[in-house]
PDB file of C-alpha atoms in Angstrom:
ATOM      1  CA  MET K   1      16.911  10.666 -35.295  1.00 40.00           C
ATOM      2  CA  LEU K   2      19.906   8.945 -33.622  1.00 42.00           C
ATOM      3  CA  ILE K   3      23.273   9.642 -35.303  1.00 42.00           C
ATOM      4  CA  MET K   4      25.869   6.878 -34.937  1.00 47.00           C
ATOM      5  CA  ILE K   5      29.510   7.997 -34.963  1.00 49.00           C
ATOM      6  CA  PRO K   6      32.176   5.264 -35.479  1.00 48.00           C
ATOM      7  CA  SER K   7      35.384   5.279 -33.482  1.00 50.00           C
ATOM      8  CA  LEU K   8      38.849   5.772 -34.993  1.00 45.00           C
ATOM      9  CA  ARG K   9      39.428   2.027 -34.745  1.00 50.00           C
ATOM     10  CA  ASP K  10      36.197   1.332 -36.599  1.00 51.00           C
ATOM     11  CA  ILE K  11      37.175   3.809 -39.305  1.00 46.00           C
ATOM     12  CA  ARG K  12      40.559   2.085 -39.690  1.00 50.00           C
ATOM     13  CA  ASN K  13      38.851  -1.309 -39.997  1.00 52.00           C
ATOM     14  CA  PHE K  14      36.434   0.144 -42.501  1.00 49.00           C
ATOM     15  CA  ARG K  15      39.335   1.296 -44.657  1.00 52.00           C
ATOM     16  CA  ILE K  16      40.911  -2.176 -44.565  1.00 48.00           C
ATOM     17  CA  GLN K  17      37.614  -3.793 -45.460  1.00 53.00           C
ATOM     18  CA  SER K  18      37.121  -1.313 -48.293  1.00 54.00           C
ATOM     19  CA  ALA K  19      40.508  -2.329 -49.660  1.00 48.00           C
ATOM     20  CA  TYR K  20      39.465  -6.003 -49.590  1.00 48.00           C
ATOM     21  CA  ARG K  21      36.231  -5.155 -51.348  1.00 55.00           C
ATOM     22  CA  PHE K  22      38.115  -3.248 -54.020  1.00 50.00           C
ATOM     23  CA  LEU K  23      40.534  -6.174 -54.441  1.00 46.00           C
ATOM     24  CA  ALA K  24      37.622  -8.583 -54.790  1.00 49.00           C
ATOM     25  CA  VAL K  25      36.107  -6.425 -57.518  1.00 49.00           C
ATOM     26  CA  ILE K  26      39.474  -6.310 -59.337  1.00 49.00           C
ATOM     27  CA  VAL K  27      39.788 -10.092 -59.127  1.00 46.00           C
ATOM     28  CA  LEU K  28      36.280 -10.533 -60.495  1.00 49.00           C
ATOM     29  CA  ALA K  29      36.968  -8.080 -63.327  1.00 49.00           C
ATOM     30  CA  VAL K  30      40.187  -9.893 -64.267  1.00 46.00           C
ATOM     31  CA  PHE K  31      38.430 -13.240 -64.438  1.00 47.00           C
ATOM     32  CA  LEU K  32      35.619 -11.817 -66.544  1.00 45.00           C
ATOM     33  CA  ASN K  33      38.061 -10.079 -68.859  1.00 51.00           C
ATOM     34  CA  ASP K  34      40.055 -13.287 -69.341  1.00 50.00           C
ATOM     35  CA  ALA K  35      36.864 -15.169 -69.985  1.00 46.00           C
ATOM     36  CA  PHE K  36      35.683 -12.790 -72.674  1.00 44.00           C
ATOM     37  CA  ALA K  37      39.143 -12.680 -74.218  1.00 48.00           C
ATOM     38  CA  SER K  38      39.224 -16.479 -74.368  1.00 49.00           C
ATOM     39  CA  ALA K  39      35.764 -16.545 -75.876  1.00 45.00           C
ATOM     40  CA  ASP K  40      36.777 -14.024 -78.565  1.00 47.00           C
ATOM     41  CA  ALA K  41      39.920 -15.983 -79.373  1.00 47.00           C
ATOM     42  CA  ASN K  42      37.903 -19.123 -79.928  1.00 48.00           C
ATOM     43  CA  GLN K  43      35.279 -17.055 -81.758  1.00 46.00           C
ATOM     44  CA  THR K  44      32.635 -18.195 -79.395  1.00 44.00           C
ATOM     45  CA  PRO K  45      29.227 -17.139 -80.651  1.00 46.00           C
ATOM     46  CA  LEU K  46      27.679 -14.221 -78.824  1.00 39.00           C
ATOM     47  CA  ALA K  47      24.772 -16.342 -77.700  1.00 45.00           C
ATOM     48  CA  SER K  48      27.112 -18.710 -75.895  1.00 47.00           C
ATOM     49  CA  ARG K  49      29.050 -15.996 -74.019  1.00 44.00           C
ATOM     50  CA  GLY K  50      26.376 -15.842 -71.347  1.00 46.00           C
ATOM     51  CA  SER K  51      26.978 -19.470 -70.472  1.00 49.00           C
ATOM     52  CA  VAL K  52      30.725 -18.818 -70.320  1.00 43.00           C
ATOM     53  CA  VAL K  53      30.201 -15.953 -67.887  1.00 43.00           C
ATOM     54  CA  CYS K  54      27.878 -18.057 -65.772  1.00 45.00           C
ATOM     55  CA  ASN K  55      30.428 -20.835 -65.679  1.00 52.00           C
ATOM     56  CA  LEU K  56      33.153 -18.389 -64.677  1.00 44.00           C
ATOM     57  CA  ILE K  57      31.080 -16.961 -61.868  1.00 46.00           C
ATOM     58  CA  GLN K  58      30.974 -20.473 -60.472  1.00 52.00           C
ATOM     59  CA  ASP K  59      34.757 -20.416 -60.337  1.00 55.00           C
ATOM     60  CA  SER K  60      35.989 -21.084 -56.800  1.00 62.00           C
ATOM     61  CA  HIS K  61      38.274 -18.038 -56.732  1.00 63.00           C
ATOM     62  CA  VAL K  62      35.460 -15.648 -57.605  1.00 57.00           C
ATOM     63  CA  ASN K  63      33.139 -17.286 -55.085  1.00 67.00           C
ATOM     64  CA  ALA K  64      35.796 -16.959 -52.407  1.00 70.00           C
ATOM     65  CA  ALA K  65      36.264 -13.255 -53.152  1.00 63.00           C
ATOM     66  CA  ILE K  66      32.523 -12.607 -53.006  1.00 64.00           C
ATOM     67  CA  LYS K  67      32.171 -14.638 -49.827  1.00 71.00           C
ATOM     68  CA  ASN K  68      35.043 -12.728 -48.255  1.00 70.00           C
ATOM     69  CA  LEU K  69      33.425  -9.438 -49.252  1.00 62.00           C
ATOM     70  CA  GLU K  70      30.097 -10.450 -47.706  1.00 67.00           C
ATOM     71  CA  THR K  71      31.806 -11.479 -44.469  1.00 72.00           C
ATOM     72  CA  LYS K  72      33.640  -8.178 -44.144  1.00 65.00           C
ATOM     73  CA  LEU K  73      30.484  -6.191 -44.868  1.00 62.00           C
ATOM     74  CA  GLU K  74      28.702  -8.076 -42.077  1.00 70.00           C
ATOM     75  CA  ILE K  75      31.564  -7.239 -39.704  1.00 70.00           C
ATOM     76  CA  LEU K  76      31.370  -3.557 -40.665  1.00 62.00           C
ATOM     77  CA  ILE K  77      27.611  -3.452 -40.073  1.00 64.00           C
ATOM     78  CA  ALA K  78      28.062  -5.090 -36.661  1.00 65.00           C
ATOM     79  CA  LEU K  79      30.733  -2.549 -35.676  1.00 64.00           C
ATOM     80  CA  VAL K  80      28.554   0.375 -36.717  1.00 56.00           C
ATOM     81  CA  ASN K  81      25.618  -1.012 -34.729  1.00 61.00           C
ATOM     82  CA  LYS K  82      27.790  -1.210 -31.612  1.00 62.00           C
ATOM     83  CA  THR K  83      28.958   2.401 -31.879  1.00 59.00           C
ATOM     84  CA  ARG K  84      27.580   4.596 -29.059  1.00 54.00           C
ATOM     85  CA  PRO K  85      25.460   7.629 -29.956  1.00 57.00           C
ATOM     86  CA  LEU K  86      26.737  11.140 -29.313  1.00 55.00           C
ATOM     87  CA  GLN K  87      26.310  12.191 -25.680  1.00 57.00           C
ATOM     88  CA  PRO K  88      24.940  15.675 -24.931  1.00 56.00           C
ATOM     89  CA  ALA K  89      27.476  18.193 -23.659  1.00 53.00           C
ATOM     90  CA  PRO K  90      27.392  18.678 -19.866  1.00 53.00           C
ATOM     91  CA  SER K  91      25.436  21.686 -18.664  1.00 54.00           C
ATOM     92  CA  PRO K  92      27.636  24.643 -17.681  1.00 69.00           C
ATOM     93  CA  ILE K  93      27.978  25.413 -13.973  1.00 77.00           C
ATOM     94  CA  PRO K  94      25.702  28.360 -13.109  1.00 88.00           C
ATOM     95  CA  ALA K  95      27.337  31.674 -12.262  1.00 94.00           C
ATOM     96  CA  SER K  96      27.639  32.743  -8.627  1.00 96.00           C
ATOM     97  CA  SER K  97      26.448  36.326  -9.187  1.00 97.00           C
ATOM     98  CA  CYS K  98      24.493  38.442 -11.634  1.00 98.00           C
ATOM     99  CA  ASN K  99      27.604  40.464 -12.433  1.00 98.00           C
ATOM    100  CA  GLU K 100      29.415  37.286 -13.479  1.00 97.00           C
ATOM    101  CA  ILE K 101      26.612  36.619 -15.958  1.00 97.00           C
ATOM    102  CA  PHE K 102      26.817  40.221 -17.180  1.00 97.00           C
ATOM    103  CA  GLN K 103      30.611  40.271 -17.568  1.00 95.00           C
ATOM    104  CA  LYS K 104      31.452  36.736 -18.712  1.00 93.00           C
ATOM    105  CA  GLN K 105      28.322  35.601 -20.523  1.00 92.00           C
ATOM    106  CA  ARG K 106      27.522  39.050 -21.927  1.00 92.00           C
ATOM    107  CA  MET K 107      23.889  38.785 -20.865  1.00 94.00           C
ATOM    108  CA  THR K 108      22.457  42.288 -20.498  1.00 94.00           C
ATOM    109  CA  LYS K 109      18.732  41.670 -20.144  1.00 96.00           C
ATOM    110  CA  SER K 110      17.158  42.039 -16.700  1.00 97.00           C
ATOM    111  CA  GLN K 111      15.346  38.782 -16.031  1.00 97.00           C
ATOM    112  CA  VAL K 112      15.441  35.592 -13.953  1.00 98.00           C
ATOM    113  CA  TYR K 113      18.736  33.682 -14.105  1.00 97.00           C
ATOM    114  CA  THR K 114      19.932  30.649 -12.147  1.00 97.00           C
ATOM    115  CA  LEU K 115      22.757  31.336  -9.692  1.00 97.00           C
ATOM    116  CA  MET K 116      24.869  28.850  -7.768  1.00 97.00           C
ATOM    117  CA  LEU K 117      24.567  30.174  -4.212  1.00 96.00           C
ATOM    118  CA  GLY K 118      26.525  27.859  -1.962  1.00 93.00           C
ATOM    119  CA  SER K 119      25.569  24.352  -3.066  1.00 92.00           C
ATOM    120  CA  ARG K 120      22.133  25.306  -4.389  1.00 93.00           C
ATOM    121  CA  ASN K 121      20.898  26.481  -7.771  1.00 96.00           C
ATOM    122  CA  ILE K 122      18.635  29.447  -7.035  1.00 96.00           C
ATOM    123  CA  PRO K 123      16.586  31.327  -9.653  1.00 97.00           C
ATOM    124  CA  VAL K 124      16.848  35.067  -8.986  1.00 98.00           C
ATOM    125  CA  TYR K 125      15.930  38.220 -10.838  1.00 98.00           C
ATOM    126  CA  CYS K 126      19.155  39.864 -12.007  1.00 98.00           C
ATOM    127  CA  HIS K 127      19.049  43.618 -12.554  1.00 98.00           C
ATOM    128  CA  MET K 128      21.290  44.323 -15.530  1.00 98.00           C
ATOM    129  CA  GLY K 129      22.587  47.715 -16.581  1.00 96.00           C
ATOM    130  CA  ASP K 130      22.256  51.111 -14.933  1.00 97.00           C
ATOM    131  CA  PHE K 131      18.893  51.565 -13.210  1.00 97.00           C
ATOM    132  CA  GLY K 132      20.372  54.061 -10.752  1.00 97.00           C
ATOM    133  CA  CYS K 133      23.411  52.300  -9.276  1.00 98.00           C
ATOM    134  CA  GLY K 134      25.710  52.070 -12.291  1.00 97.00           C
ATOM    135  CA  SER K 135      26.292  49.509 -15.019  1.00 97.00           C
ATOM    136  CA  GLY K 136      26.886  45.791 -14.571  1.00 97.00           C
ATOM    137  CA  GLY K 137      24.876  42.965 -13.087  1.00 98.00           C
ATOM    138  CA  TRP K 138      23.290  43.461  -9.661  1.00 98.00           C
ATOM    139  CA  THR K 139      22.458  40.509  -7.412  1.00 98.00           C
ATOM    140  CA  PRO K 140      19.399  40.992  -5.171  1.00 98.00           C
ATOM    141  CA  VAL K 141      19.905  40.320  -1.467  1.00 98.00           C
ATOM    142  CA  MET K 142      16.883  41.665   0.408  1.00 98.00           C
ATOM    143  CA  LYS K 143      13.617  43.516  -0.014  1.00 98.00           C
ATOM    144  CA  THR K 144      12.259  45.066   3.184  1.00 98.00           C
ATOM    145  CA  ASP K 145       8.903  46.677   3.885  1.00 98.00           C
ATOM    146  CA  GLY K 146       9.101  49.546   6.376  1.00 98.00           C
ATOM    147  CA  THR K 147       5.511  48.944   7.489  1.00 98.00           C
ATOM    148  CA  LYS K 148       6.337  45.424   8.718  1.00 98.00           C
ATOM    149  CA  LYS K 149       8.407  43.986  11.560  1.00 98.00           C
ATOM    150  CA  THR K 150      10.033  41.245   9.468  1.00 98.00           C
ATOM    151  CA  PHE K 151      13.353  43.064   9.177  1.00 98.00           C
ATOM    152  CA  HIS K 152      13.247  45.203  12.315  1.00 98.00           C
ATOM    153  CA  TYR K 153      16.671  45.997  13.790  1.00 98.00           C
ATOM    154  CA  SER K 154      16.238  43.196  16.356  1.00 98.00           C
ATOM    155  CA  SER K 155      15.069  40.588  13.808  1.00 98.00           C
ATOM    156  CA  HIS K 156      16.997  37.312  13.727  1.00 98.00           C
ATOM    157  CA  PHE K 157      17.155  37.561   9.935  1.00 98.00           C
ATOM    158  CA  TRP K 158      20.098  39.979  10.217  1.00 98.00           C
ATOM    159  CA  SER K 159      22.193  37.485  12.174  1.00 98.00           C
ATOM    160  CA  ASP K 160      21.234  34.097  10.712  1.00 98.00           C
ATOM    161  CA  ARG K 161      21.559  32.250   7.419  1.00 98.00           C
ATOM    162  CA  LYS K 162      17.899  31.582   6.829  1.00 98.00           C
ATOM    163  CA  VAL K 163      16.024  32.593   3.711  1.00 98.00           C
ATOM    164  CA  TYR K 164      12.717  34.398   3.776  1.00 98.00           C
ATOM    165  CA  ASN K 165      10.090  34.202   1.024  1.00 98.00           C
ATOM    166  CA  LEU K 166      12.551  32.791  -1.514  1.00 97.00           C
ATOM    167  CA  ALA K 167      10.051  32.964  -4.389  1.00 97.00           C
ATOM    168  CA  GLU K 168      10.091  36.774  -4.304  1.00 97.00           C
ATOM    169  CA  GLY K 169      13.735  36.674  -5.313  1.00 97.00           C
ATOM    170  CA  LYS K 170      12.459  36.019  -8.830  1.00 97.00           C
ATOM    171  CA  THR K 171      10.720  39.397  -9.031  1.00 97.00           C
ATOM    172  CA  GLY K 172      12.120  42.891  -9.533  1.00 96.00           C
ATOM    173  CA  PHE K 173      11.454  46.027  -7.499  1.00 97.00           C
ATOM    174  CA  GLU K 174       8.154  44.754  -6.145  1.00 95.00           C
ATOM    175  CA  LYS K 175       6.535  45.275  -2.732  1.00 94.00           C
ATOM    176  CA  GLN K 176       6.940  41.758  -1.345  1.00 97.00           C
ATOM    177  CA  GLU K 177       9.724  41.118   1.165  1.00 98.00           C
ATOM    178  CA  THR K 178      12.485  38.563   0.673  1.00 98.00           C
ATOM    179  CA  LYS K 179      15.879  37.499   1.964  1.00 98.00           C
ATOM    180  CA  LEU K 180      18.034  35.385  -0.348  1.00 98.00           C
ATOM    181  CA  PRO K 181      21.093  33.147   0.203  1.00 98.00           C
ATOM    182  CA  SER K 182      23.098  35.926  -1.452  1.00 98.00           C
ATOM    183  CA  TYR K 183      22.980  37.584   2.002  1.00 98.00           C
ATOM    184  CA  TRP K 184      25.684  35.196   3.205  1.00 98.00           C
ATOM    185  CA  GLU K 185      27.033  33.667  -0.026  1.00 98.00           C
ATOM    186  CA  THR K 186      27.813  36.554  -2.387  1.00 98.00           C
ATOM    187  CA  ARG K 187      31.068  38.515  -2.414  1.00 98.00           C
ATOM    188  CA  PHE K 188      30.934  42.125  -3.582  1.00 98.00           C
ATOM    189  CA  SER K 189      32.738  45.424  -3.950  1.00 98.00           C
ATOM    190  CA  LYS K 190      29.627  47.622  -4.168  1.00 98.00           C
ATOM    191  CA  ILE K 191      26.244  47.763  -2.433  1.00 98.00           C
ATOM    192  CA  CYS K 192      23.194  49.289  -4.090  1.00 98.00           C
ATOM    193  CA  LEU K 193      20.546  50.659  -1.717  1.00 98.00           C
ATOM    194  CA  GLY K 194      17.124  51.647  -2.993  1.00 98.00           C
ATOM    195  CA  MET K 195      14.085  53.149  -1.274  1.00 98.00           C
ATOM    196  CA  ARG K 196      10.618  53.573  -2.688  1.00 98.00           C
ATOM    197  CA  SER K 197       8.456  56.199  -1.043  1.00 93.00           C
ATOM    198  CA  GLY K 198       5.319  57.077  -2.925  1.00 90.00           C
ATOM    199  CA  SER K 199       5.770  56.125  -6.574  1.00 92.00           C
ATOM    200  CA  THR K 200       9.481  56.938  -6.816  1.00 96.00           C
ATOM    201  CA  THR K 201      12.444  54.652  -6.140  1.00 98.00           C
ATOM    202  CA  ARG K 202      15.770  56.328  -5.424  1.00 98.00           C
ATOM    203  CA  PHE K 203      19.202  54.735  -5.150  1.00 98.00           C
ATOM    204  CA  VAL K 204      22.630  55.272  -3.611  1.00 98.00           C
ATOM    205  CA  VAL K 205      25.795  53.188  -3.995  1.00 98.00           C
ATOM    206  CA  ILE K 206      28.180  52.198  -1.206  1.00 98.00           C
ATOM    207  CA  ARG K 207      31.673  51.245  -2.353  1.00 98.00           C
ATOM    208  CA  ARG K 208      32.616  48.596   0.157  1.00 97.00           C
ATOM    209  CA  SER K 209      34.175  45.156  -0.363  1.00 98.00           C
ATOM    210  CA  ALA K 210      33.231  42.142   1.750  1.00 98.00           C
ATOM    211  CA  ASN K 211      32.790  38.390   1.556  1.00 98.00           C
ATOM    212  CA  SER K 212      29.068  38.934   2.129  1.00 98.00           C
ATOM    213  CA  LEU K 213      26.579  41.328   3.682  1.00 98.00           C
ATOM    214  CA  TYR K 214      26.240  38.799   6.492  1.00 98.00           C
ATOM    215  CA  ALA K 215      29.944  39.326   7.270  1.00 98.00           C
ATOM    216  CA  LEU K 216      29.317  43.055   7.773  1.00 98.00           C
ATOM    217  CA  ILE K 217      26.151  42.825   9.869  1.00 98.00           C
ATOM    218  CA  ALA K 218      25.598  39.466  11.599  1.00 98.00           C
ATOM    219  CA  ASP K 219      28.041  39.987  14.494  1.00 98.00           C
ATOM    220  CA  GLY K 220      26.379  43.276  15.496  1.00 98.00           C
ATOM    221  CA  ARG K 221      29.620  45.278  15.412  1.00 98.00           C
ATOM    222  CA  TYR K 222      29.460  48.875  14.264  1.00 98.00           C
ATOM    223  CA  ARG K 223      31.259  49.481  10.959  1.00 98.00           C
ATOM    224  CA  ALA K 224      31.449  53.079   9.827  1.00 98.00           C
ATOM    225  CA  LEU K 225      30.614  54.575   6.433  1.00 98.00           C
ATOM    226  CA  SER K 226      31.139  58.099   5.139  1.00 96.00           C
ATOM    227  CA  LEU K 227      28.455  58.793   2.544  1.00 97.00           C
ATOM    228  CA  GLY K 228      27.346  61.968   4.300  1.00 97.00           C
ATOM    229  CA  ARG K 229      23.896  62.979   5.532  1.00 97.00           C
ATOM    230  CA  ASN K 230      22.831  64.499   2.208  1.00 98.00           C
ATOM    231  CA  LYS K 231      23.475  61.236   0.389  1.00 98.00           C
ATOM    232  CA  TRP K 232      21.292  59.345   2.844  1.00 98.00           C
ATOM    233  CA  LYS K 233      18.595  61.982   2.547  1.00 98.00           C
ATOM    234  CA  SER K 234      18.614  61.547  -1.242  1.00 98.00           C
ATOM    235  CA  LEU K 235      17.012  58.114  -0.727  1.00 98.00           C
ATOM    236  CA  ILE K 236      13.856  59.887   0.479  1.00 98.00           C
ATOM    237  CA  GLY K 237      13.996  62.982  -1.697  1.00 97.00           C
ATOM    238  CA  SER K 238      12.794  66.460  -0.829  1.00 97.00           C
ATOM    239  CA  GLN K 239      10.765  65.236   2.158  1.00 97.00           C
ATOM    240  CA  ALA K 240      13.797  63.810   3.984  1.00 98.00           C
ATOM    241  CA  SER K 241      14.568  65.159   7.438  1.00 98.00           C
ATOM    242  CA  LEU K 242      17.317  64.586  10.020  1.00 98.00           C
ATOM    243  CA  GLN K 243      18.503  66.271  13.168  1.00 98.00           C
ATOM    244  CA  ARG K 244      21.720  68.196  12.692  1.00 98.00           C
ATOM    245  CA  ASN K 245      24.163  66.518  15.074  1.00 98.00           C
ATOM    246  CA  CYS K 246      25.822  63.140  15.596  1.00 98.00           C
ATOM    247  CA  ASN K 247      25.356  61.910  11.986  1.00 98.00           C
ATOM    248  CA  LYS K 248      26.630  58.433  12.791  1.00 98.00           C
ATOM    249  CA  GLU K 249      26.420  56.200   9.715  1.00 98.00           C
ATOM    250  CA  GLY K 250      27.351  52.683   8.680  1.00 98.00           C
ATOM    251  CA  PHE K 251      26.379  49.128   9.610  1.00 98.00           C
ATOM    252  CA  ASN K 252      24.810  48.273  13.000  1.00 98.00           C
ATOM    253  CA  VAL K 253      24.386  51.939  13.915  1.00 98.00           C
ATOM    254  CA  LEU K 254      23.112  52.653  17.447  1.00 97.00           C
ATOM    255  CA  GLY K 255      21.952  56.070  18.583  1.00 95.00           C
ATOM    256  CA  GLY K 256      21.295  55.038  22.179  1.00 91.00           C
ATOM    257  CA  ASN K 257      19.859  51.889  23.736  1.00 89.00           C
ATOM    258  CA  ARG K 258      16.222  52.881  23.294  1.00 95.00           C
ATOM    259  CA  HIS K 259      16.608  55.451  20.547  1.00 97.00           C
ATOM    260  CA  SER K 260      17.118  55.341  16.784  1.00 98.00           C
ATOM    261  CA  LYS K 261      19.151  52.511  15.283  1.00 98.00           C
ATOM    262  CA  ALA K 262      19.748  51.041  11.833  1.00 98.00           C
ATOM    263  CA  ARG K 263      21.373  47.921  10.427  1.00 98.00           C
ATOM    264  CA  ILE K 264      22.382  50.017   7.405  1.00 98.00           C
ATOM    265  CA  GLY K 265      21.906  53.765   7.599  1.00 98.00           C
ATOM    266  CA  ILE K 266      22.430  56.983   9.550  1.00 98.00           C
ATOM    267  CA  VAL K 267      21.182  58.294  12.909  1.00 98.00           C
ATOM    268  CA  ALA K 268      21.214  61.911  14.112  1.00 98.00           C
ATOM    269  CA  ASN K 269      20.484  63.965  17.217  1.00 98.00           C
ATOM    270  CA  GLN K 270      19.619  67.548  18.134  1.00 97.00           C
ATOM    271  CA  GLU K 271      22.149  67.338  20.949  1.00 96.00           C
ATOM    272  CA  ASN K 272      25.874  67.206  20.366  1.00 96.00           C
ATOM    273  CA  ASN K 273      26.180  63.477  21.079  1.00 96.00           C
ATOM    274  CA  CYS K 274      24.921  60.122  19.779  1.00 97.00           C
ATOM    275  CA  LEU K 275      23.287  58.871  22.980  1.00 96.00           C
ATOM    276  CA  THR K 276      19.667  59.919  22.391  1.00 97.00           C
ATOM    277  CA  CYS K 277      19.208  60.095  18.622  1.00 98.00           C
ATOM    278  CA  ASP K 278      15.623  60.796  17.549  1.00 97.00           C
ATOM    279  CA  SER K 279      16.045  60.655  13.773  1.00 98.00           C
ATOM    280  CA  ARG K 280      17.257  58.129  11.240  1.00 98.00           C
ATOM    281  CA  ILE K 281      17.227  57.029   7.617  1.00 98.00           C
ATOM    282  CA  GLY K 282      18.000  53.428   6.881  1.00 98.00           C
ATOM    283  CA  PHE K 283      17.235  49.739   6.531  1.00 98.00           C
ATOM    284  CA  GLY K 284      16.472  47.439   9.439  1.00 98.00           C
ATOM    285  CA  THR K 285      15.663  50.337  11.727  1.00 98.00           C
ATOM    286  CA  GLY K 286      13.927  50.675  15.098  1.00 98.00           C
ATOM    287  CA  GLY K 287      13.807  52.640  18.342  1.00 97.00           C
ATOM    288  CA  LEU K 288      12.156  55.851  19.503  1.00 91.00           C
ATOM    289  CA  TYR K 289       9.950  57.472  18.520  1.00 89.00           C
ATOM    290  CA  ASP K 290       8.314  55.055  16.129  1.00 95.00           C
ATOM    291  CA  ASP K 291       9.713  51.576  16.648  1.00 97.00           C
ATOM    292  CA  SER K 292       7.349  50.185  13.987  1.00 97.00           C
ATOM    293  CA  ASN K 293       9.148  52.082  11.206  1.00 98.00           C
ATOM    294  CA  THR K 294      11.684  49.482  10.019  1.00 98.00           C
ATOM    295  CA  CYS K 295      12.781  51.061   6.724  1.00 98.00           C
ATOM    296  CA  GLY K 296      12.596  54.707   5.731  1.00 98.00           C
ATOM    297  CA  ASN K 297      12.873  58.057   7.526  1.00 98.00           C
ATOM    298  CA  GLN K 298      11.910  58.778  11.126  1.00 98.00           C
ATOM    299  CA  ALA K 299      12.587  62.241  12.577  1.00 98.00           C
ATOM    300  CA  THR K 300      11.405  64.177  15.645  1.00 97.00           C
ATOM    301  CA  HIS K 301      12.804  66.797  18.066  1.00 97.00           C
ATOM    302  CA  ALA K 302      13.897  69.671  15.856  1.00 97.00           C
ATOM    303  CA  PRO K 303      14.979  67.932  12.631  1.00 98.00           C
ATOM    304  CA  ASP K 304      16.061  70.102   9.686  1.00 97.00           C
ATOM    305  CA  ASN K 305      12.926  69.521   7.565  1.00 98.00           C
ATOM    306  CA  GLY K 306      10.197  68.958  10.127  1.00 98.00           C
ATOM    307  CA  ASN K 307       8.986  65.799  11.847  1.00 98.00           C
ATOM    308  CA  LYS K 308       8.766  62.803   9.518  1.00 97.00           C
ATOM    309  CA  HIS K 309       7.298  59.309   9.712  1.00 97.00           C
ATOM    310  CA  ILE K 310       8.039  57.944   6.242  1.00 98.00           C
ATOM    311  CA  LYS K 311       7.891  54.174   5.850  1.00 98.00           C
ATOM    312  CA  ALA K 312       9.532  53.019   2.636  1.00 98.00           C
ATOM    313  CA  MET K 313      10.073  49.845   0.646  1.00 98.00           C
ATOM    314  CA  GLY K 314      13.774  49.016   0.736  1.00 98.00           C
ATOM    315  CA  TYR K 315      15.928  47.168  -1.811  1.00 98.00           C
ATOM    316  CA  ILE K 316      19.446  45.868  -1.175  1.00 98.00           C
ATOM    317  CA  LEU K 317      21.590  44.544  -4.040  1.00 98.00           C
ATOM    318  CA  VAL K 318      25.299  43.823  -4.420  1.00 98.00           C
ATOM    319  CA  GLN K 319      27.909  43.675  -7.172  1.00 98.00           C
TER     320      GLN K 319
END
């Protein structure tokens, strides 16, 4: 049903017209009253009063008042018909991050929301609340499969602004890889890293501010972190293993030209240098001795918990 709302001008005109209508009724009542009074004074029989009233109604003044009333009613109807219907309120601009939805819109349910990433509206699965990285809203950035080469250390996806498998951004901690526009569009002060090995997913948080993850990785420059080797090992659990020396961690970590490397992670060596690292835990990894392991834990040559070749599913989110 369409609701018509008159303007202020129309309302003002309506009030004026109502006044005219009221005046016309008063005029008519006065004439009728005078007519009946005259009839009573002349003792006009009751049967003849009807003819008196009919004659009075033919009076030009009464006809003019009625005609004027009809005209003004027609004008009012025309004005109402011209009034525009209510327009729907404009849709709100989508938030730019899941944490904005969590903080400003007070939405706390983990589900698919629409984010404005750059100039595009992108549906993504927002992880709300503390699932292992702390409270708030967490925006997904990447999901990487350590058994695949998609996000190997040398992959172009670390240095470009191209999405990969965008549809998987609408799912949670699943096993399908994705790279979302949030990689280069989303500002943050914290990074949540998750690894699933076996049936368990474990998380660590990096407190680091940046305009985007792209800004920290795409240029290939090493940027140090200081989580500590035990924190990195917690992503794998009790099976984690690293050599005891070097322990170089951060973004774009190289442990030698042909040896272990990680876009985000830690590399270690049995020797007291970082030139021939044979162990690593991280995301976007590669190098000796298993270049096919692109996310997880790789360790040989006297690591602290035995040789390991653990390929994990990796999750990267920001807040």
